[in-house]
Short mmCIF file of C-alpha atoms in Angstrom, two decimals:
data_model
loop_
_atom_site.label_atom_id
_atom_site.label_comp_id
_atom_site.label_asym_id
_atom_site.label_seq_id
_atom_site.Cartn_x
_atom_site.Cartn_y
_atom_site.Cartn_z
CA UNK P 1 19.41 -25.69 -22.21
CA UNK P 2 18.81 -28.33 -19.40
CA UNK P 3 18.85 -25.80 -16.98
CA UNK P 4 16.75 -23.43 -18.82
CA UNK P 5 14.25 -26.74 -19.59
CA UNK P 6 14.39 -26.86 -16.35
CA UNK P 7 13.77 -23.66 -14.62
CA UNK P 8 10.90 -22.64 -17.04
CA UNK P 9 9.34 -26.28 -15.67
CA UNK P 10 10.00 -25.19 -11.62
CA UNK P 11 8.56 -21.59 -12.54
CA UNK P 12 5.24 -22.28 -14.43
CA UNK P 13 1.94 -22.18 -11.71
CA UNK P 14 0.89 -25.79 -11.58
CA UNK P 15 -2.49 -25.02 -13.56
CA UNK P 16 -5.37 -25.95 -11.12
CA UNK P 17 -7.66 -28.28 -12.65
CA UNK P 18 -9.93 -26.10 -14.48
CA UNK P 19 -13.26 -26.03 -12.15
CA UNK P 20 -15.98 -26.98 -14.86
CA UNK P 21 -14.59 -30.51 -13.95
CA UNK P 22 -16.02 -30.59 -10.37
CA UNK P 23 -13.93 -30.75 -7.45
CA UNK P 24 -10.89 -29.02 -6.85
CA UNK P 25 -7.97 -31.17 -5.80
CA UNK P 26 -6.41 -29.14 -2.89
CA UNK P 27 -3.55 -30.54 -0.36
CA UNK P 28 -1.11 -32.77 -1.22
CA UNK P 29 -1.57 -33.90 -4.87
CA UNK P 30 -1.17 -30.60 -5.54
CA UNK P 31 2.44 -30.56 -4.88
CA UNK P 32 4.27 -30.10 -7.73
CA UNK P 33 7.90 -31.92 -8.26
CA UNK P 34 8.91 -29.05 -10.49
CA UNK P 35 12.79 -29.75 -10.90
CA UNK P 36 13.45 -32.70 -9.43
CA UNK P 37 16.51 -30.62 -7.41
CA UNK P 38 14.63 -31.44 -4.07
CA UNK P 39 16.09 -34.85 -2.57
CA UNK P 40 12.77 -34.38 -0.05
CA UNK P 41 10.21 -37.89 -1.67
CA UNK P 42 6.75 -35.98 -2.84
CA UNK P 43 4.23 -36.98 -0.13
CA UNK P 44 2.48 -40.08 -0.33
CA UNK P 45 -0.73 -39.54 -2.74
CA UNK P 46 -2.97 -39.78 -0.50
CA UNK P 47 -6.32 -38.01 -2.48
CA UNK P 48 -7.44 -35.86 0.40
CA UNK P 49 -9.93 -34.10 -1.20
CA UNK P 50 -10.08 -30.40 0.99
CA UNK P 51 -12.55 -27.86 0.22
CA UNK P 52 -11.81 -23.95 -0.92
CA UNK P 53 -11.41 -21.61 2.03
CA UNK P 54 -13.68 -18.77 1.69
CA UNK P 55 -14.44 -18.11 5.47
CA UNK P 56 -12.26 -15.88 6.19
CA UNK P 57 -14.43 -14.04 8.44
CA UNK P 58 -14.43 -17.24 11.18
CA UNK P 59 -10.14 -17.51 10.96
CA UNK P 60 -7.02 -16.86 7.89
CA UNK P 61 -4.58 -19.43 7.78
CA UNK P 62 -1.21 -18.54 9.27
CA UNK P 63 0.76 -16.33 7.01
CA UNK P 64 4.18 -17.61 6.35
CA UNK P 65 6.27 -14.93 7.80
CA UNK P 66 4.15 -15.13 10.60
CA UNK P 67 5.15 -18.95 10.95
CA UNK P 68 8.92 -18.14 10.64
CA UNK P 69 9.05 -15.33 13.21
CA UNK P 70 7.09 -17.72 16.02
CA UNK P 71 9.37 -20.90 15.29
CA UNK P 72 12.37 -19.89 17.34
CA UNK P 73 10.09 -18.70 19.78
CA UNK P 74 8.50 -22.26 20.03
CA UNK P 75 11.82 -24.04 19.97
CA UNK P 76 14.67 -22.37 21.08
CA UNK P 77 13.52 -19.14 22.73
CA UNK P 78 11.24 -20.70 25.68
CA UNK P 79 12.01 -18.26 28.74
CA UNK P 80 8.93 -16.93 30.10
CA UNK P 81 9.51 -13.11 29.42
CA UNK P 82 8.75 -12.00 33.45
CA UNK P 83 11.53 -13.76 34.72
CA UNK P 84 14.01 -10.94 35.00
CA UNK P 85 17.11 -13.36 36.22
CA UNK P 86 18.73 -14.43 32.91
CA UNK P 87 18.96 -14.00 29.32
CA UNK P 88 16.12 -16.54 28.34
CA UNK P 89 14.08 -14.03 30.55
CA UNK P 90 15.59 -11.04 28.87
CA UNK P 91 15.48 -12.69 25.15
CA UNK P 92 11.45 -13.35 25.73
CA UNK P 93 10.68 -9.48 27.07
CA UNK P 94 12.73 -8.07 24.07
CA UNK P 95 10.65 -10.22 21.63
CA UNK P 96 7.21 -9.15 23.51
CA UNK P 97 8.04 -5.25 23.81
CA UNK P 98 8.92 -5.49 20.12
CA UNK P 99 5.58 -7.54 19.51
CA UNK P 100 3.85 -4.47 21.31
CA UNK P 101 5.66 -1.82 19.26
CA UNK P 102 4.47 -4.06 15.99
CA UNK P 103 1.20 -3.64 17.12
CA UNK P 104 1.17 0.10 18.29
CA UNK P 105 2.17 1.27 15.33
CA UNK P 106 -0.37 -0.12 12.94
CA UNK P 107 -3.22 1.34 15.15
CA UNK P 108 -0.74 4.74 16.10
CA UNK P 109 -0.58 4.17 19.16
CA UNK P 110 1.69 3.71 22.12
CA UNK P 111 3.17 0.67 22.83
CA UNK P 112 2.41 1.37 26.45
CA UNK P 113 -1.41 1.36 25.44
CA UNK P 114 -1.02 -2.35 24.51
CA UNK P 115 -2.02 -5.23 26.52
CA UNK P 116 -1.38 -8.42 25.48
CA UNK P 117 -4.89 -10.24 26.11
CA UNK P 118 -6.31 -14.03 24.96
CA UNK P 119 -8.00 -13.03 22.21
CA UNK P 120 -10.47 -10.18 21.09
CA UNK P 121 -13.58 -11.92 22.71
CA UNK P 122 -11.13 -11.44 26.54
CA UNK P 123 -10.42 -8.02 25.31
CA UNK P 124 -14.41 -7.37 24.53
CA UNK P 125 -15.14 -8.18 27.88
CA UNK P 126 -12.33 -6.46 29.58
CA UNK P 127 -13.11 -3.07 27.62
CA UNK P 128 -17.07 -3.72 28.72
CA UNK P 129 -17.06 -5.20 32.18
CA UNK P 130 -13.78 -3.00 33.10
CA UNK P 131 -15.35 0.09 32.24
CA UNK P 132 -18.05 -0.24 33.17
CA UNK P 133 -17.44 -1.60 37.06
CA UNK P 134 -14.49 1.15 37.47
CA UNK P 135 -16.89 3.90 37.53
CA UNK P 136 -19.93 1.87 38.35
CA UNK P 137 -20.33 4.55 41.30
CA UNK P 138 -21.40 7.42 39.11
CA UNK P 139 -21.89 6.37 35.48
CA UNK P 140 -24.35 3.14 35.10
CA UNK P 141 -24.90 3.40 31.28
CA UNK P 142 -23.76 1.54 28.45
CA UNK P 143 -24.67 2.71 25.17
CA UNK P 144 -24.40 -0.58 22.54
CA UNK P 145 -25.39 -2.46 19.22
CA UNK P 146 -28.09 -4.89 18.56
CA UNK P 147 -25.47 -6.35 15.09
CA UNK P 148 -22.02 -6.52 17.80
CA UNK P 149 -20.44 -9.51 18.29
CA UNK P 150 -22.04 -12.36 21.01
CA UNK P 151 -19.38 -11.32 23.55
CA UNK P 152 -20.08 -7.38 23.56
CA UNK P 153 -24.28 -8.62 23.98
CA UNK P 154 -23.07 -11.38 26.49
CA UNK P 155 -20.88 -9.14 28.76
CA UNK P 156 -23.36 -6.35 28.57
CA UNK P 157 -26.06 -8.64 29.59
CA UNK P 158 -24.11 -9.79 32.20
CA UNK P 159 -23.70 -6.43 33.14
CA UNK P 160 -27.47 -5.91 33.35
CA UNK P 161 -27.54 -8.61 35.98
CA UNK P 162 -24.68 -6.54 38.04
CA UNK P 163 -27.66 -3.51 37.77
CA UNK P 164 -26.10 -1.60 34.59
CA UNK P 165 -28.53 0.21 32.16
CA UNK P 166 -28.20 -1.47 28.51
CA UNK P 167 -29.14 0.52 25.69
CA UNK P 168 -29.09 -1.61 22.27
CA UNK P 169 -28.95 1.10 19.73
CA UNK P 170 -31.03 -0.14 16.99
CA UNK P 171 -29.42 -0.02 12.91
CA UNK P 172 -30.68 1.10 9.92
CA UNK P 173 -31.44 -1.14 7.06
CA UNK P 174 -28.41 -0.54 5.70
CA UNK P 175 -26.84 -2.63 9.06
CA UNK P 176 -25.05 1.53 10.04
CA UNK P 177 -26.65 3.43 13.32
CA UNK P 178 -28.16 6.37 13.27
CA UNK P 179 -25.79 9.19 14.88
CA UNK P 180 -29.29 11.03 16.07
CA UNK P 181 -30.27 8.03 18.01
CA UNK P 182 -26.82 7.65 19.39
CA UNK P 183 -26.70 11.18 20.22
CA UNK P 184 -30.07 10.77 22.02
CA UNK P 185 -29.09 7.83 24.10
CA UNK P 186 -25.72 9.07 25.76
CA UNK P 187 -27.18 10.29 29.06
CA UNK P 188 -25.45 12.07 31.96
CA UNK P 189 -24.23 8.81 33.33
CA UNK P 190 -23.10 6.99 30.60
CA UNK P 191 -19.50 5.58 30.73
CA UNK P 192 -19.41 3.70 27.43
CA UNK P 193 -20.07 3.71 24.08
CA UNK P 194 -19.15 -0.03 22.03
CA UNK P 195 -19.69 0.02 18.56
CA UNK P 196 -17.96 -2.59 15.92
CA UNK P 197 -16.15 -1.46 13.57
CA UNK P 198 -16.48 -3.72 11.04
CA UNK P 199 -19.14 -5.99 11.49
CA UNK P 200 -18.44 -9.86 11.14
CA UNK P 201 -21.71 -11.02 9.44
CA UNK P 202 -22.61 -8.27 6.71
CA UNK P 203 -19.31 -6.43 6.34
CA UNK P 204 -20.71 -3.11 7.16
CA UNK P 205 -18.35 -0.53 8.19
CA UNK P 206 -20.11 2.03 11.38
CA UNK P 207 -18.99 5.47 10.80
CA UNK P 208 -15.84 5.92 13.22
CA UNK P 209 -15.18 9.10 12.77
CA UNK P 210 -18.04 10.17 13.36
CA UNK P 211 -18.58 8.11 16.52
CA UNK P 212 -15.42 8.95 18.09
CA UNK P 213 -16.42 13.18 17.94
CA UNK P 214 -20.02 12.66 19.66
CA UNK P 215 -18.42 10.41 22.07
CA UNK P 216 -15.35 12.57 22.98
CA UNK P 217 -17.26 15.81 22.50
CA UNK P 218 -19.86 14.37 25.26
CA UNK P 219 -17.30 13.06 27.68
CA UNK P 220 -17.99 8.83 26.98
CA UNK P 221 -15.50 6.62 26.19
CA UNK P 222 -15.49 5.19 23.04
CA UNK P 223 -15.13 1.26 22.61
CA UNK P 224 -14.69 -0.44 19.35
CA UNK P 225 -14.19 -4.26 18.60
CA UNK P 226 -11.90 -3.59 15.93
CA UNK P 227 -11.79 -7.51 15.13
CA UNK P 228 -12.52 -7.21 11.34
CA UNK P 229 -10.45 -4.26 10.75
CA UNK P 230 -7.34 -4.02 12.01
CA UNK P 231 -4.90 -4.73 9.75
CA UNK P 232 -8.07 -4.64 6.45
CA UNK P 233 -8.34 -0.64 6.63
CA UNK P 234 -6.45 2.18 8.11
CA UNK P 235 -7.30 3.01 11.41
CA UNK P 236 -5.70 5.53 13.50
CA UNK P 237 -7.00 5.45 17.24
CA UNK P 238 -5.99 9.22 17.04
CA UNK P 239 -7.93 10.83 14.50
CA UNK P 240 -10.76 8.78 15.31
CA UNK P 241 -10.94 9.29 19.21
CA UNK P 242 -11.08 5.91 20.04
CA UNK P 243 -10.60 5.18 24.21
CA UNK P 244 -10.21 1.51 23.42
CA UNK P 245 -10.31 -1.14 20.72
CA UNK P 246 -9.68 -4.90 20.54
CA UNK P 247 -8.19 -6.57 18.11
CA UNK P 248 -7.71 -10.81 17.19
CA UNK P 249 -4.46 -12.19 16.03
CA UNK P 250 -6.16 -14.99 14.33
CA UNK P 251 -8.63 -12.27 11.77
CA UNK P 252 -5.23 -10.95 10.37
CA UNK P 253 -3.44 -13.96 9.20
CA UNK P 254 -2.05 -14.05 13.13
CA UNK P 255 -2.31 -17.15 15.22
CA UNK P 256 -5.01 -18.48 17.32
CA UNK P 257 -5.61 -17.83 20.59
CA UNK P 258 -3.80 -14.38 20.98
CA UNK P 259 -5.13 -10.39 21.01
CA UNK P 260 -4.57 -7.40 22.29
CA UNK P 261 -6.68 -4.37 23.87
CA UNK P 262 -5.81 -0.85 23.16
CA UNK P 263 -6.33 1.43 26.57
CA UNK P 264 -5.89 5.04 25.82
CA UNK P 265 -3.07 6.71 28.39
CA UNK P 266 -3.58 10.54 28.11
CA UNK P 267 -6.14 10.66 28.65
CA UNK P 268 -6.08 7.98 30.78
CA UNK P 269 -8.90 5.12 30.99
CA UNK P 270 -8.95 3.38 34.03
CA UNK P 271 -10.13 -0.07 33.56
CA UNK P 272 -10.95 -2.55 36.41
CA UNK P 273 -8.87 -5.81 36.27
CA UNK P 274 -10.92 -9.48 35.01
CA UNK P 275 -8.37 -11.60 35.79
CA UNK P 276 -6.36 -11.22 39.30
CA UNK P 277 -2.31 -12.14 39.36
CA UNK P 278 0.93 -11.98 39.12
CA UNK P 279 0.48 -7.59 38.27
CA UNK P 280 1.76 -8.74 34.31
CA UNK P 281 0.31 -6.05 31.85
CA UNK P 282 0.27 -3.29 33.63
CA UNK P 283 -1.98 -5.01 36.55
CA UNK P 284 -4.56 -5.02 33.61
CA UNK P 285 -3.73 -8.69 32.55
CA UNK P 286 -2.17 -11.06 35.11
CA UNK P 287 -0.83 -13.73 33.47
CA UNK P 288 2.38 -15.48 31.15
CA UNK P 289 2.28 -13.13 28.25
CA UNK P 290 2.58 -16.06 25.56
CA UNK P 291 5.81 -15.05 23.79
CA UNK P 292 5.80 -16.98 20.49
CA UNK P 293 1.55 -16.07 20.46
CA UNK P 294 2.58 -13.10 20.45
CA UNK P 295 5.37 -12.64 18.51
CA UNK P 296 2.99 -13.81 15.50
CA UNK P 297 0.57 -10.90 16.24
CA UNK P 298 2.92 -8.36 15.79
CA UNK P 299 4.18 -10.13 12.62
CA UNK P 300 1.25 -10.62 11.31
CA UNK P 301 0.73 -6.79 12.32
CA UNK P 302 3.68 -5.39 10.53
CA UNK P 303 3.01 -7.83 7.56
CA UNK P 304 -0.28 -6.36 7.01
CA UNK P 305 0.73 -2.91 7.93
CA UNK P 306 2.78 -3.62 4.35
CA UNK P 307 0.63 -5.01 2.21
CA UNK P 308 -2.95 -3.05 3.25
CA UNK P 309 -2.84 -0.91 -0.04
CA UNK P 310 -2.21 -4.18 -2.17
CA UNK P 311 -4.66 -7.07 -0.06
CA UNK P 312 -7.55 -3.93 -0.55
CA UNK P 313 -7.22 -3.31 -3.69
CA UNK P 314 -6.94 -7.04 -4.60
CA UNK P 315 -10.11 -7.79 -2.54
CA UNK P 316 -12.14 -4.99 -3.79
CA UNK P 317 -11.44 -6.46 -7.41
CA UNK P 318 -12.37 -10.47 -6.25
CA UNK P 319 -15.10 -9.05 -4.61
CA UNK P 320 -16.44 -7.34 -7.37
CA UNK P 321 -16.02 -10.01 -9.54
CA UNK P 322 -17.79 -12.41 -7.06
CA UNK P 323 -20.86 -9.98 -6.79
CA UNK P 324 -20.96 -9.41 -10.59
CA UNK P 325 -21.03 -13.25 -11.70
CA UNK P 326 -23.45 -13.86 -9.08
CA UNK P 327 -26.10 -11.24 -9.75
CA UNK P 328 -25.68 -10.88 -13.27
CA UNK P 329 -26.58 -15.06 -13.35
CA UNK P 330 -29.05 -15.47 -10.78
CA UNK P 331 -32.43 -12.92 -9.89
CA UNK P 332 -33.76 -12.90 -6.67
CA UNK P 333 -30.70 -12.53 -4.85
CA UNK P 334 -30.02 -9.78 -1.83
CA UNK P 335 -27.00 -8.29 -1.17
CA UNK P 336 -27.35 -7.46 2.98
CA UNK P 337 -25.58 -4.19 4.01
CA UNK P 338 -25.08 -1.12 2.64
CA UNK P 339 -23.13 -1.48 -0.28
CA UNK P 340 -20.62 1.22 -0.16
CA UNK P 341 -19.82 1.61 3.97
CA UNK P 342 -18.76 -1.84 3.65
CA UNK P 343 -15.58 -3.60 3.69
CA UNK P 344 -15.38 -5.99 0.27
CA UNK P 345 -14.12 -9.16 1.65
CA UNK P 346 -17.17 -10.20 3.88
CA UNK P 347 -20.15 -10.33 1.15
CA UNK P 348 -23.65 -11.58 3.04
CA UNK P 349 -26.37 -12.97 0.30
CA UNK P 350 -29.54 -13.85 0.26
CA UNK P 351 -30.65 -16.60 -2.40
CA UNK P 352 -34.41 -15.77 -2.30
CA UNK P 353 -36.65 -18.85 -2.81
CA UNK P 354 -33.34 -21.08 -1.63
CA UNK P 355 -32.90 -22.55 2.02
CA UNK P 356 -29.68 -21.89 3.34
CA UNK P 357 -28.47 -24.54 4.54
CA UNK P 358 -28.82 -26.65 1.96
CA UNK P 359 -27.47 -24.43 -0.24
CA UNK P 360 -23.87 -24.91 2.18
CA UNK P 361 -24.46 -28.86 1.77
CA UNK P 362 -24.40 -28.51 -1.85
CA UNK P 363 -21.87 -26.42 -2.22
CA UNK P 364 -19.45 -29.09 -0.42
CA UNK P 365 -16.05 -28.00 -1.74
CA UNK P 366 -16.65 -24.34 -0.83
CA UNK P 367 -15.88 -24.02 2.77
CA UNK P 368 -18.34 -21.29 3.41
CA UNK P 369 -20.60 -20.07 6.54
CA UNK P 370 -24.36 -18.36 6.88
CA UNK P 371 -24.10 -16.08 10.01
CA UNK P 372 -21.20 -15.89 11.85
CA UNK P 373 -18.60 -19.04 13.50
CA UNK P 374 -20.46 -18.77 17.24
CA UNK P 375 -24.19 -18.48 15.89
CA UNK P 376 -24.09 -21.93 13.30
CA UNK P 377 -24.73 -24.04 15.33
CA UNK P 378 -28.11 -23.12 16.54
CA UNK P 379 -31.28 -23.08 14.03
CA UNK P 380 -32.24 -19.95 14.22
CA UNK P 381 -31.58 -17.12 11.84
CA UNK P 382 -28.49 -14.79 12.39
CA UNK P 383 -29.88 -11.72 14.90
CA UNK P 384 -27.48 -9.43 13.14
CA UNK P 385 -29.80 -9.79 10.03
CA UNK P 386 -32.94 -9.77 12.29
CA UNK P 387 -31.64 -6.10 13.21
CA UNK P 388 -30.94 -4.67 9.54
CA UNK P 389 -34.63 -6.25 8.80
CA UNK P 390 -34.28 -9.09 6.69
CA UNK P 391 -37.53 -11.02 6.01
CA UNK P 392 -37.81 -14.30 7.85
CA UNK P 393 -37.28 -16.50 4.37
CA UNK P 394 -34.31 -14.51 3.15
CA UNK P 395 -32.22 -14.67 6.45
CA UNK P 396 -32.44 -17.93 6.57
CA UNK P 397 -30.95 -18.77 2.95
CA UNK P 398 -28.35 -16.23 3.25
CA UNK P 399 -24.36 -17.26 2.58
CA UNK P 400 -21.52 -15.43 3.95
CA UNK P 401 -18.27 -15.40 1.39
CA UNK P 402 -15.15 -14.47 2.44
CA UNK P 403 -11.92 -13.09 0.92
CA UNK P 404 -8.78 -12.85 2.09
CA UNK P 405 -5.20 -12.50 0.89
CA UNK P 406 -4.80 -15.79 -0.08
CA UNK P 407 -8.47 -15.90 -2.22
CA UNK P 408 -7.09 -16.78 -5.93
CA UNK P 409 -9.18 -15.54 -9.06
CA UNK P 410 -9.99 -19.47 -9.78
CA UNK P 411 -11.12 -19.76 -5.99
CA UNK P 412 -13.47 -16.59 -6.39
CA UNK P 413 -14.82 -17.65 -9.98
CA UNK P 414 -15.06 -21.76 -8.91
CA UNK P 415 -17.64 -20.78 -5.70
CA UNK P 416 -19.84 -18.09 -8.33
CA UNK P 417 -19.73 -21.07 -10.67
CA UNK P 418 -21.17 -23.80 -8.28
CA UNK P 419 -23.19 -21.07 -6.71
CA UNK P 420 -24.97 -20.18 -10.02
CA UNK P 421 -25.43 -23.66 -10.59
CA UNK P 422 -26.75 -25.20 -7.29
CA UNK P 423 -28.89 -22.24 -6.55
CA UNK P 424 -31.16 -22.74 -10.27
CA UNK P 425 -30.66 -26.38 -8.91
CA UNK P 426 -32.23 -26.26 -5.51
CA UNK P 427 -35.64 -23.53 -7.06
CA UNK P 428 -35.99 -25.81 -9.99
CA UNK P 429 -37.10 -28.27 -6.75
CA UNK P 430 -38.37 -26.02 -4.79
CA UNK P 431 -42.41 -25.10 -4.98
CA UNK P 432 -41.98 -21.91 -4.11
CA UNK P 433 -40.61 -20.60 -6.98
CA UNK P 434 -43.18 -22.26 -9.15
CA UNK P 435 -45.20 -20.13 -7.91
CA UNK P 436 -43.78 -17.11 -8.22
CA UNK P 437 -42.82 -17.93 -11.35
CA UNK P 438 -46.48 -18.43 -12.00
CA UNK P 439 -47.30 -14.37 -11.04
CA UNK P 440 -48.35 -15.83 -7.60
CA UNK P 441 -47.37 -12.88 -4.63
CA UNK P 442 -46.05 -15.20 -1.67
CA UNK P 443 -47.24 -12.60 1.06
CA UNK P 444 -50.65 -13.18 0.20
CA UNK P 445 -51.31 -16.68 0.22
CA UNK P 446 -53.01 -17.99 3.53
CA UNK P 447 -51.53 -21.22 4.64
CA UNK P 448 -53.93 -23.60 6.24
CA UNK P 449 -52.83 -25.25 9.35
CA UNK P 450 -53.52 -28.87 9.15
CA UNK G 1 29.58 -5.49 -1.11
CA UNK G 2 29.34 -4.91 -4.77
CA UNK G 3 26.09 -3.07 -5.66
CA UNK G 4 23.04 -5.61 -6.73
CA UNK G 5 23.50 -5.86 -10.86
CA UNK G 6 20.68 -7.20 -13.28
CA UNK G 7 21.37 -10.24 -13.50
CA UNK G 8 22.02 -10.61 -9.86
CA UNK G 9 18.09 -8.96 -9.10
CA UNK G 10 17.28 -11.99 -12.05
CA UNK G 11 18.67 -14.71 -10.35
CA UNK G 12 17.05 -13.72 -7.59
CA UNK G 13 13.69 -13.44 -9.15
CA UNK G 14 14.21 -17.00 -10.89
CA UNK G 15 15.20 -18.27 -7.39
CA UNK G 16 12.59 -16.81 -5.42
CA UNK G 17 9.71 -18.40 -7.85
CA UNK G 18 11.29 -21.66 -7.88
CA UNK G 19 11.96 -21.89 -4.18
CA UNK G 20 7.51 -20.87 -4.11
CA UNK G 21 7.06 -23.18 -6.00
CA UNK G 22 7.43 -25.63 -3.90
CA UNK G 23 4.56 -24.83 -0.85
CA UNK G 24 2.52 -28.37 -1.11
CA UNK G 25 -0.45 -25.69 0.15
CA UNK G 26 -2.04 -23.56 -2.84
CA UNK G 27 -3.23 -20.78 -1.40
CA UNK G 28 0.73 -20.06 0.12
CA UNK G 29 1.83 -20.96 -3.32
CA UNK G 30 -0.40 -19.37 -5.68
CA UNK G 31 0.12 -16.41 -3.19
CA UNK G 32 4.06 -16.42 -3.12
CA UNK G 33 4.11 -16.65 -6.85
CA UNK G 34 1.68 -13.87 -7.46
CA UNK G 35 3.64 -11.63 -4.76
CA UNK G 36 7.06 -12.42 -5.75
CA UNK G 37 6.15 -11.71 -9.49
CA UNK G 38 4.55 -7.92 -8.27
CA UNK G 39 7.00 -6.37 -5.72
CA UNK G 40 9.88 -7.34 -8.37
CA UNK G 41 7.45 -6.19 -11.55
CA UNK G 42 6.49 -2.98 -9.46
CA UNK G 43 10.25 -1.78 -8.14
CA UNK G 44 12.01 -2.46 -12.00
CA UNK G 45 12.24 0.87 -12.50
CA UNK G 46 13.99 2.05 -8.97
CA UNK G 47 17.09 4.05 -9.64
CA UNK G 48 19.01 4.98 -6.59
CA UNK G 49 21.58 2.29 -5.73
CA UNK G 50 20.87 2.36 -2.10
CA UNK G 51 16.75 1.97 -2.16
CA UNK G 52 17.76 -0.78 -4.67
CA UNK G 53 20.12 -2.65 -2.07
CA UNK G 54 17.07 -2.24 0.88
CA UNK G 55 15.09 -4.42 -1.81
CA UNK G 56 17.30 -6.58 -3.01
CA UNK G 57 17.94 -7.13 1.18
CA UNK G 58 14.95 -7.63 1.70
CA UNK G 59 14.05 -10.19 -1.08
CA UNK G 60 17.37 -12.13 0.49
CA UNK G 61 15.02 -12.03 3.98
CA UNK G 62 12.16 -13.44 2.17
CA UNK G 63 13.83 -16.49 0.28
CA UNK G 64 15.12 -17.24 3.73
CA UNK G 65 11.45 -17.34 4.90
CA UNK G 66 10.56 -19.18 2.09
CA UNK G 67 13.31 -21.93 2.57
CA UNK G 68 13.23 -22.42 5.89
CA UNK G 69 9.14 -23.89 4.79
CA UNK G 70 10.94 -27.25 4.97
CA UNK G 71 8.05 -29.66 2.76
CA UNK G 72 9.23 -32.26 5.30
CA UNK G 73 6.47 -30.65 7.88
CA UNK G 74 3.96 -30.33 4.72
CA UNK G 75 2.98 -34.28 6.44
CA UNK G 76 1.38 -32.42 8.88
CA UNK G 77 -0.93 -31.10 6.47
#
């Protein structure tokens, strides 16, 4: 009887404090001492209030299974995978090759086509600069879009300084590129087309199969920055005719500081290495491969493959819930990006007549961002929003909500309620909102200069 | 090894939920509990004993993972 009562107490999910009461208690305070079985003293009651994490596009927490897989390689199996003469090296190498197989099977590639790097930024640099420089004798043109990640745009800029021509394709109002424009932009001396699969700011999904088809028919290499897409939507490099793909570890519940690049072998894509050294990773990326990190990446990929369908279903439901709640309770809210060709876990909403920074400050117990983490330090509105044609004022008032594997329904409800409350409060204080309520069209106002 | 009986599977389920309750992180705790419930519910009608054994072994491995997330290390959080 006692056991049953104790079991019931143990398995009851500790109910979080209801959102209406204000700040949520997280971290150490929520530690339940459920059963009295554990002889570890419960952690000290430091009331550390930590915000809800709704910024999964910036980074994701480590999945416990990933941490578990990494630990042995951080503690006991610390050998260098390139040491050929002893068992420390052999076991480390075996782990590295196993991880390579795990990453390859997630995207439908051959393990020999996966090169480990330090992250998607390095992979993007390697893909763009490496391919362009290798074929530079006859091919001097590269195509990309205006909504790419900063590392892609910056790599292209540095290529321009070297004498290449780069076309930055514009996107339509829904964030998706126009395929006819892409076809028109491809020239006889184009070596590479680089278009990201899922945008990290607005979550739009580009038509990768169509782009792959166009590129392969015109004999142009197709690179996609799939950092936000790998492990979240099914990807197959052969069906989608992708020649190069960048993968980021910390976007799919893996460790930070590791990534991979997929480089096709049939037909062979040649890449000029950026990093010179001992010739590791087939000479394309020299340097000791960090075994614990790549084991983490491999496990994250395997877990993602198992959990993909389940996660996608859940995240879609939660996203619908969030959007419905906010849109039904607030007028003048715009969702940026195409609503159909869209990854549900990345929601970018613009709240008219509210300043984005002040809304973020108000929502201080929810970790959110407006625009990508790389650009959050600057005061300019995001270039992605500008590329999709959002008005200046709406671009300043956009917030990105990220929903991931570990996000709960309560967190989504709390975020929605707080958001609605603060937007209403900020609008009450806004003179622009007053004018709009009086029926004045803001665009007809002539603001005088003092 | 005898094939897992219903009682053993239920026992495993209870133990897994209890161990998951020890996660100090709200997100990990709710995820583990939810995922365990979903997985056991999803597979409750599996009849093939070989398949059942595979699933039980997988659950046992996951239970070990949960148990290894030592609450002593939560002080780092």
